[in-house]
CSV table of C-alpha atoms in Angstrom, one decimal:
chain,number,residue,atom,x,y,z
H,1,UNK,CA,13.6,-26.3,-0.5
H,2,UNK,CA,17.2,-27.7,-0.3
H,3,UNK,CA,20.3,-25.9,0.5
H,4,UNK,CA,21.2,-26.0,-3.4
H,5,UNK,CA,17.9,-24.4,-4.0
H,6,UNK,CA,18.0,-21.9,-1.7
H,7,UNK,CA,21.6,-21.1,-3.0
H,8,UNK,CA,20.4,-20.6,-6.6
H,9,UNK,CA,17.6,-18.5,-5.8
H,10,UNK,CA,19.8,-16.3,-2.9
H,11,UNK,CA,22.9,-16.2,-5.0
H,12,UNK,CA,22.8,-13.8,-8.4
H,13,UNK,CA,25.9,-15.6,-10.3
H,14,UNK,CA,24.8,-18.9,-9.4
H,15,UNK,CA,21.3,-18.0,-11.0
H,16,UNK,CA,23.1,-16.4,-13.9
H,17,UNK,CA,25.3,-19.5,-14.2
H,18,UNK,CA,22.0,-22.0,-14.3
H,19,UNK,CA,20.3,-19.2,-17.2
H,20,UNK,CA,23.0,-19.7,-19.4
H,21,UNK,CA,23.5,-23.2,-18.9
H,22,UNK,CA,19.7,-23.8,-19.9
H,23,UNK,CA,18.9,-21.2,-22.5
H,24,UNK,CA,17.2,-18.6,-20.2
H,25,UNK,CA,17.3,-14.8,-22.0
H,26,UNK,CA,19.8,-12.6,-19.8
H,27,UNK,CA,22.5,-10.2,-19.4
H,28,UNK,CA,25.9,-11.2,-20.1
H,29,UNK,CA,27.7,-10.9,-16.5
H,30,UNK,CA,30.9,-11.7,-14.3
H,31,UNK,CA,31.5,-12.5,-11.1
H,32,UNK,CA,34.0,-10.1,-9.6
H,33,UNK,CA,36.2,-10.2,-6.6
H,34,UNK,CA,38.4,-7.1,-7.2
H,35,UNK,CA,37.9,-3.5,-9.2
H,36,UNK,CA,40.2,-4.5,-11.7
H,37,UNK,CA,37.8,-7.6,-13.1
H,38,UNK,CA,35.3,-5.3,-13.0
H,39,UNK,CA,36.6,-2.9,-15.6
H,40,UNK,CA,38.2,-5.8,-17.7
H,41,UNK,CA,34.6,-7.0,-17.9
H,42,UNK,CA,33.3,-3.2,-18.9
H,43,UNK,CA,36.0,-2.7,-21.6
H,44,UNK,CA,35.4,-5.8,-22.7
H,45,UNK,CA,31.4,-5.7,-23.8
H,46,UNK,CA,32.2,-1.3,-24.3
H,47,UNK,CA,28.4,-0.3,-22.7
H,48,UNK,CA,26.6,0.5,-19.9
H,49,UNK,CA,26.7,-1.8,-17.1
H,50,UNK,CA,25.1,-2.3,-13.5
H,51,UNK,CA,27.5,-3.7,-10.6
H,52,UNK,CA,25.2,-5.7,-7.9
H,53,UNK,CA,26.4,-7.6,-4.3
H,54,UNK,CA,25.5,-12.0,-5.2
H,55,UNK,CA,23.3,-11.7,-2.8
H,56,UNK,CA,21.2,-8.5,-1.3
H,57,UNK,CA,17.5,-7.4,-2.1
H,58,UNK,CA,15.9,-4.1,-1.8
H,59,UNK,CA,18.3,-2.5,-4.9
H,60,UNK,CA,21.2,-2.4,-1.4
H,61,UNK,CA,24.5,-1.9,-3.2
H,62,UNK,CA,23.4,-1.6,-7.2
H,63,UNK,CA,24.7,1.0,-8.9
H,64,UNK,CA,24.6,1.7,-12.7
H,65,UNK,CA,28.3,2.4,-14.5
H,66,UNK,CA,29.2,4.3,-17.3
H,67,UNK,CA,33.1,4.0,-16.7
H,68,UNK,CA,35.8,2.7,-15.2
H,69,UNK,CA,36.0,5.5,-12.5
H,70,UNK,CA,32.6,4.6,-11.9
H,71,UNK,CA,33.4,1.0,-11.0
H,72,UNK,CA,35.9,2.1,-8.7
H,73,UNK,CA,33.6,4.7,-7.3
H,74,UNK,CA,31.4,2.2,-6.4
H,75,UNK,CA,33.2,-0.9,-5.9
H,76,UNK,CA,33.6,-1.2,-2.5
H,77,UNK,CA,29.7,0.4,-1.0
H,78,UNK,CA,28.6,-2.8,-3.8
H,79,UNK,CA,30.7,-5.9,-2.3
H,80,UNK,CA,30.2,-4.9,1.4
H,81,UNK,CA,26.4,-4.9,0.4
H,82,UNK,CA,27.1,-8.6,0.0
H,83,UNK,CA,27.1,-11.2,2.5
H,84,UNK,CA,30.4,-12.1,5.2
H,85,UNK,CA,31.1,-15.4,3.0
H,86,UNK,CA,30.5,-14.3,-0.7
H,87,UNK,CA,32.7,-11.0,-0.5
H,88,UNK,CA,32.3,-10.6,-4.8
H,89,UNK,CA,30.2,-8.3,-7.1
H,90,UNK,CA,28.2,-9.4,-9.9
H,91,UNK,CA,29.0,-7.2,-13.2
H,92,UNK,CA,26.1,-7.4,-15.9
H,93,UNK,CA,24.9,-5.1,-19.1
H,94,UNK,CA,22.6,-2.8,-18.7
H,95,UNK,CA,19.7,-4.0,-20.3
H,96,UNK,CA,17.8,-0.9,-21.6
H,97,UNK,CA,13.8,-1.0,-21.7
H,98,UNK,CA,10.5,-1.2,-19.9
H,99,UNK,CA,10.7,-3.3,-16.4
H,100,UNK,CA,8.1,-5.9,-14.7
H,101,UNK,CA,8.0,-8.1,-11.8
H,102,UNK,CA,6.0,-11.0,-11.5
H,103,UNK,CA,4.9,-13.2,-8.7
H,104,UNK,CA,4.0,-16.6,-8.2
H,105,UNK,CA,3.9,-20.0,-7.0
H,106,UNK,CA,5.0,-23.8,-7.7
H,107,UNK,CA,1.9,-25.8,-7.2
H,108,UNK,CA,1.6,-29.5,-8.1
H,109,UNK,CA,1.2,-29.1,-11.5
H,110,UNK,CA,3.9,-26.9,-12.0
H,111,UNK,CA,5.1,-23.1,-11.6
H,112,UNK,CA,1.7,-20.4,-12.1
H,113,UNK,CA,2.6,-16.9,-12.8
H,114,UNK,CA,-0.4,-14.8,-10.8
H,115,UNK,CA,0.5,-10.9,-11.0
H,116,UNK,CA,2.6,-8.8,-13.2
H,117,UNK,CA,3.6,-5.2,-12.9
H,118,UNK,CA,5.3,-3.3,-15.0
H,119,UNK,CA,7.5,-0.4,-13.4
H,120,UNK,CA,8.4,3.0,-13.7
H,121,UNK,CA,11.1,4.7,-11.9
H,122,UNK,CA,13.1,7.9,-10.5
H,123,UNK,CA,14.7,9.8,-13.2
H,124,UNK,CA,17.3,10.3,-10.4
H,125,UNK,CA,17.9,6.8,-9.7
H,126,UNK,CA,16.6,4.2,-12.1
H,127,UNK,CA,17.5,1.4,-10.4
H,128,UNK,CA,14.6,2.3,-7.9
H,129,UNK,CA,10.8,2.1,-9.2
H,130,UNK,CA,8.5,4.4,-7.4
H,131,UNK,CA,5.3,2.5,-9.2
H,132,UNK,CA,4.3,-0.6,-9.7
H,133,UNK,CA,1.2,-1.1,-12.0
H,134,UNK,CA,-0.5,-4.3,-11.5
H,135,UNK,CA,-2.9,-5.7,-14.6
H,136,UNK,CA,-3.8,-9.2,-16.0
H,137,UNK,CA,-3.3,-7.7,-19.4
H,138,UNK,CA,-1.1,-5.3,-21.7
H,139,UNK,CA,-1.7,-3.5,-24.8
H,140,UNK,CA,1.9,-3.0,-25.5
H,141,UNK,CA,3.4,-6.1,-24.1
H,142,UNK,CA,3.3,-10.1,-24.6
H,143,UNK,CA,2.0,-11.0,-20.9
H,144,UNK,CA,0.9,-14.3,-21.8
H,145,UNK,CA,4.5,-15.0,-23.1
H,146,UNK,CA,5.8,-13.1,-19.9
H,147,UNK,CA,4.0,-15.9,-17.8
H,148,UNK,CA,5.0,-18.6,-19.9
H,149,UNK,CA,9.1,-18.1,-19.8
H,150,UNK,CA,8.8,-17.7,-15.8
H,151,UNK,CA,6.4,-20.9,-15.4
H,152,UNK,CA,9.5,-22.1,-17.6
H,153,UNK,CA,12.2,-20.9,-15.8
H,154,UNK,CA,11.1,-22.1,-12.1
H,155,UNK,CA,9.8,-25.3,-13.2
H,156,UNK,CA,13.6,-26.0,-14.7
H,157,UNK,CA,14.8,-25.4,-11.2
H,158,UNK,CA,13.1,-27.9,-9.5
H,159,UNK,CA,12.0,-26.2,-6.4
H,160,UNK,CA,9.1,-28.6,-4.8
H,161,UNK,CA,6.9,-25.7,-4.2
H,162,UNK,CA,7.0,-22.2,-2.6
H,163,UNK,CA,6.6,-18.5,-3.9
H,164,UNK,CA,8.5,-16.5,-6.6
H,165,UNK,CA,9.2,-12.7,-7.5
H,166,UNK,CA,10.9,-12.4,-10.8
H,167,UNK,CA,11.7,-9.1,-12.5
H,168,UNK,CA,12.4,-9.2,-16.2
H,169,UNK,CA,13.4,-6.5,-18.8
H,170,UNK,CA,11.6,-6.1,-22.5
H,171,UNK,CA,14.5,-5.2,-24.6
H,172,UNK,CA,14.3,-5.8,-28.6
H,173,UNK,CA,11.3,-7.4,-28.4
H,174,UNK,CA,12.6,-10.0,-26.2
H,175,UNK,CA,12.2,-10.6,-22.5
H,176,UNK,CA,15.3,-11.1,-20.0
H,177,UNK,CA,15.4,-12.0,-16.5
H,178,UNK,CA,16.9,-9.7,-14.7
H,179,UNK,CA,16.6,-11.1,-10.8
H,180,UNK,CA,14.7,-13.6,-9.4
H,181,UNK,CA,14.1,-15.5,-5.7
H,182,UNK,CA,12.2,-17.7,-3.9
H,183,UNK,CA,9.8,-15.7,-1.9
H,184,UNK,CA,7.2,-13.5,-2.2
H,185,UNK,CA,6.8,-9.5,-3.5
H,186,UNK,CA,6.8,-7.4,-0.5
H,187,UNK,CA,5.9,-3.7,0.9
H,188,UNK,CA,2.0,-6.1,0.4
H,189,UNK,CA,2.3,-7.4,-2.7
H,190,UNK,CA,2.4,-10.9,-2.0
H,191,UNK,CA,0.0,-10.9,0.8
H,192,UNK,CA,-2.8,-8.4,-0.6
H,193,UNK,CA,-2.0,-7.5,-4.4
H,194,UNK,CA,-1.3,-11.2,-5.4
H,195,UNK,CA,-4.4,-12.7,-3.9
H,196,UNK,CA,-6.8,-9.5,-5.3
H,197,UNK,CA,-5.1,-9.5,-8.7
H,198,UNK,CA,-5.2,-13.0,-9.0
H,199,UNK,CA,-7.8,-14.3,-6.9
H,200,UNK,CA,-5.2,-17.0,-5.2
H,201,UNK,CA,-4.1,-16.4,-2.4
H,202,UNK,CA,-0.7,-17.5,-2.4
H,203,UNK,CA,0.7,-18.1,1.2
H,204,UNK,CA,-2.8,-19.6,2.2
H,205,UNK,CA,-2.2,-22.2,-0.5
H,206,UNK,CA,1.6,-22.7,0.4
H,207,UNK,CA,0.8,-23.6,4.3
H,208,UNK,CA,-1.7,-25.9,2.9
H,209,UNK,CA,0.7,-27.8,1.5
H,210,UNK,CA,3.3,-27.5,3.9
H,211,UNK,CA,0.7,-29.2,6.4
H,212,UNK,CA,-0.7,-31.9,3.8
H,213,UNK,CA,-3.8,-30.5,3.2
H,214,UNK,CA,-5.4,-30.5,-0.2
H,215,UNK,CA,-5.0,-27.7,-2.7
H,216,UNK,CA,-8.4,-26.7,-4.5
H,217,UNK,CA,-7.3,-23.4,-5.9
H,218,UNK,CA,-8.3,-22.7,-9.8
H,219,UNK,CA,-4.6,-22.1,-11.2
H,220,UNK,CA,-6.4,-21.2,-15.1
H,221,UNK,CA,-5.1,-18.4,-16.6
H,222,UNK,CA,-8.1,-18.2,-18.9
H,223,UNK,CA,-10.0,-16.9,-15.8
H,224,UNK,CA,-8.2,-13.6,-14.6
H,225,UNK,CA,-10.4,-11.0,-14.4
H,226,UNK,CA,-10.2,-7.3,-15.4
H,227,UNK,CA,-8.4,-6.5,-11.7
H,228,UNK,CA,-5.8,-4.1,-11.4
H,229,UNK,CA,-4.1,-2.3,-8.8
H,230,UNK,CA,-1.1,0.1,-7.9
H,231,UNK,CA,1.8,0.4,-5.6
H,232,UNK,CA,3.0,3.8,-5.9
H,233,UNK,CA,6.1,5.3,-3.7
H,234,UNK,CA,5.9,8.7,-2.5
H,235,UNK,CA,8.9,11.0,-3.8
H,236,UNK,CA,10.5,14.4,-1.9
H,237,UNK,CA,10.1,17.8,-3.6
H,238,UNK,CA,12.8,18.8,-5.2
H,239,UNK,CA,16.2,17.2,-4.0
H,240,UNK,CA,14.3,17.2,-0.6
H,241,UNK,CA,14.5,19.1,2.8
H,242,UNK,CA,13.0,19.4,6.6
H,243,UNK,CA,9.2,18.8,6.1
H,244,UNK,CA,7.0,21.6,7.2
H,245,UNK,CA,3.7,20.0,6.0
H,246,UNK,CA,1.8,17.2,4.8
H,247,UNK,CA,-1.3,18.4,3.1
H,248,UNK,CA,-4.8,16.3,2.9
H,249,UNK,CA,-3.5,13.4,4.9
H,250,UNK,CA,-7.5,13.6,6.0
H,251,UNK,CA,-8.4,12.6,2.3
H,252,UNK,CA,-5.6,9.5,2.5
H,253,UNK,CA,-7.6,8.3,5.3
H,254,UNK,CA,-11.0,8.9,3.8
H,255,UNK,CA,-10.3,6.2,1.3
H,256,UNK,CA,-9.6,3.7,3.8
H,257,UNK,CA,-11.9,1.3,2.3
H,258,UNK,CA,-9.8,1.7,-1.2
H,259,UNK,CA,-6.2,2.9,-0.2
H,260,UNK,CA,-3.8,1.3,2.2
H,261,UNK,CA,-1.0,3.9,2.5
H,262,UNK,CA,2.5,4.2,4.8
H,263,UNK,CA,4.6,7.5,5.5
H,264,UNK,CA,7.9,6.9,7.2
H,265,UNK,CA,8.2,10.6,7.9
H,266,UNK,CA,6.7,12.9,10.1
H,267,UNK,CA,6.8,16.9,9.7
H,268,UNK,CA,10.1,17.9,10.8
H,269,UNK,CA,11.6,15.5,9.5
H,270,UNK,CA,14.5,15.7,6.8
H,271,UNK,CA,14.2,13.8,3.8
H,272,UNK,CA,15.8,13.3,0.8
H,273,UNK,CA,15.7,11.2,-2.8
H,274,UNK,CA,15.7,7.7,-2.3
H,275,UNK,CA,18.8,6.0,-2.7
H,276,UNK,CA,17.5,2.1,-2.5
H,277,UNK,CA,14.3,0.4,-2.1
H,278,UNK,CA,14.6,0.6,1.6
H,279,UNK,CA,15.0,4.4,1.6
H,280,UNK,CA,11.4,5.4,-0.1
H,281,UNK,CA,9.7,7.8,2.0
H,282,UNK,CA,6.3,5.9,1.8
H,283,UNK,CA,3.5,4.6,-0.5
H,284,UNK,CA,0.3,3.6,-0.7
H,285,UNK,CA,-1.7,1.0,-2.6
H,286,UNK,CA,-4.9,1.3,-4.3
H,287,UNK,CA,-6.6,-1.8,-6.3
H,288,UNK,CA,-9.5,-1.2,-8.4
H,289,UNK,CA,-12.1,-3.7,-10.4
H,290,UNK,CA,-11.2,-1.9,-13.7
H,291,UNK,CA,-8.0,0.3,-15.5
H,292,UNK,CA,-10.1,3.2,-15.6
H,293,UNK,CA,-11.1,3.8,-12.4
H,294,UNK,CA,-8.3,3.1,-11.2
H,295,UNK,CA,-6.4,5.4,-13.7
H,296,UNK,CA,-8.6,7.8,-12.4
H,297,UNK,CA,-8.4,7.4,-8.7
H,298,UNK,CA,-4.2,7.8,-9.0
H,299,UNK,CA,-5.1,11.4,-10.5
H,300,UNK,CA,-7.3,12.0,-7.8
H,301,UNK,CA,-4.8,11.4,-5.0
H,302,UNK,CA,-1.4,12.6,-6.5
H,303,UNK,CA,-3.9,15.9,-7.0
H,304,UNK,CA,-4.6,16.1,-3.1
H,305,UNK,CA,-1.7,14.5,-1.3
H,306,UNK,CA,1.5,17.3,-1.1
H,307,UNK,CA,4.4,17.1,1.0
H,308,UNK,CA,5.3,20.7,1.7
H,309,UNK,CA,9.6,21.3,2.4
């Protein structure tokens, strides 16, 4: 990738900029360098907006606003979120409605979409998902149509190849970008829910080409199978506290062969509601050939596993 590339991918406004410029769906927005343009933005559009650093990941510095004391509030935890040499905020609507990511790759032949999620999140903080629910297919939403304005979108930008993670928002029966970059999902998803989901495996594919060697991969999206899979986040009782137990943490690792799972706690620990993507407490991942088991297996666990405060 170039250094204009990488820019447009890394930076939110300059992304924003090349949407609007090319007829990609998304928020109205403003770069901000001080509170005060902030606000003028908010009165200006009178709703809900979400203040953002140009150019951090892991939800570092995003905060939703309902007011001008909210903007000051926040204004200065959001810009020092952003990097030494882009000290400015990005200012967009809130775009109200049901969230996915989706990951991919630019191949040859052009941008392929490979897995979709859609998202739930903490009704404490929903700018943080604690579930991602992987599936080739959606009764309630337009996938194929999801795929084909992210094939759109990367193959207008010209990257030569590489992987993607895009989320987008389903709002009025419409879908807008909300972020995208140029790498892959993490906490796994890129290196073991892509290739299951998908049956590509996306990195193996991008060192081929980045050594020369021939790419043989089936890109069709007429053959994606029934797969699914889960990334689920832990969450603290309550508001949270010092933790006295962890209950069936034997079961966890009886599912090996199924479940790969993280805690970044210990008992005796404190912890408390999450207030990024960096803060979760821990997750685990379960894929599955079919909705139903899997459906079922996520009943099973959230039945066993307790975290006692």
């Amino acid at each position: 990738m170039s250094v204009d590339d990488t820019k447009l991918y890394k930076n939110k406004f300059l992304m924003r900029e090349f949407c609007h410029e090319h007829g990609i769906l998304s928020p109205r927005y403003k770069c901000c360098k001080n509170v005060e343009e902030a606000q003028d933005f908010f009165n200006e559009i009178q709703k809900k907006c979400i203040i953002k650093p140009l150019d951090n990941s892991a939800s570092r510095g995003v905060f939703s606003v309902n007011s001008e004391k909210d903007i000051k509030l926040h204004f200065d935890q959001c810009i020092t979120a952003s990097s030494a040499d882009n000290p400015a905020i990005i200012i967009e609507e809130y775009i109200t409605g049901t969230e996915f990511t989706i990951d991919g790759i630019m191949t040859p032949k052009g941008h392929r979409s490979l897995a979709i999620s859609e998202k739930k999140h903490y009704e404490y903080n929903e700018n943080v998902a604690y579930q991602l629910l992987f599936d080739n297919k959606n009764e309630y939403f337009d996938y194929d149509l999801l795929r084909k304005e992210n094939d759109h979108l990367v193959d207008l930008t010209g990257i030569p190849f590489g992987l993607t993670h895009a989320e987008y928002k389903y709002s009025n029966g419409r879908f807008f970008l909300i972020e995208i970059q140029a790498r892959g999902g993490g906490n796994y998803i890129a290196t073991d829910i892509v290739p299951f989901i998908s049956g590509i495996d996306s990195y193996k594919e991008q060192l081929k080409w980045a050594v020369g060697e021939e790419v043989d991969a089936d890109y069709s999206y007429e053959k994606l199978s029934s797969r699914c899979a889960v990334l689920h986040f832990f969450d603290v009782p309550g508001k949270g506290g010092v933790v006295k137990e962890i209950k069936e943490l034997d079961f966890l690792d009886s599912l090996s062969e199924q479940v790969m799972y993280h805690l970044n706690f210990k008992v005796g620990d404190t912890i408390q509601q999450t207030i990024n993507d960096s803060t979760r407490i821990g997750w685990y991942i379960l894929k599955s050939p079919n909705r139903t088991d899997l459906d079922k297996m996520i009943r099973t666990i959230n039945n066993h596993f307790k975290i006692i405060i």
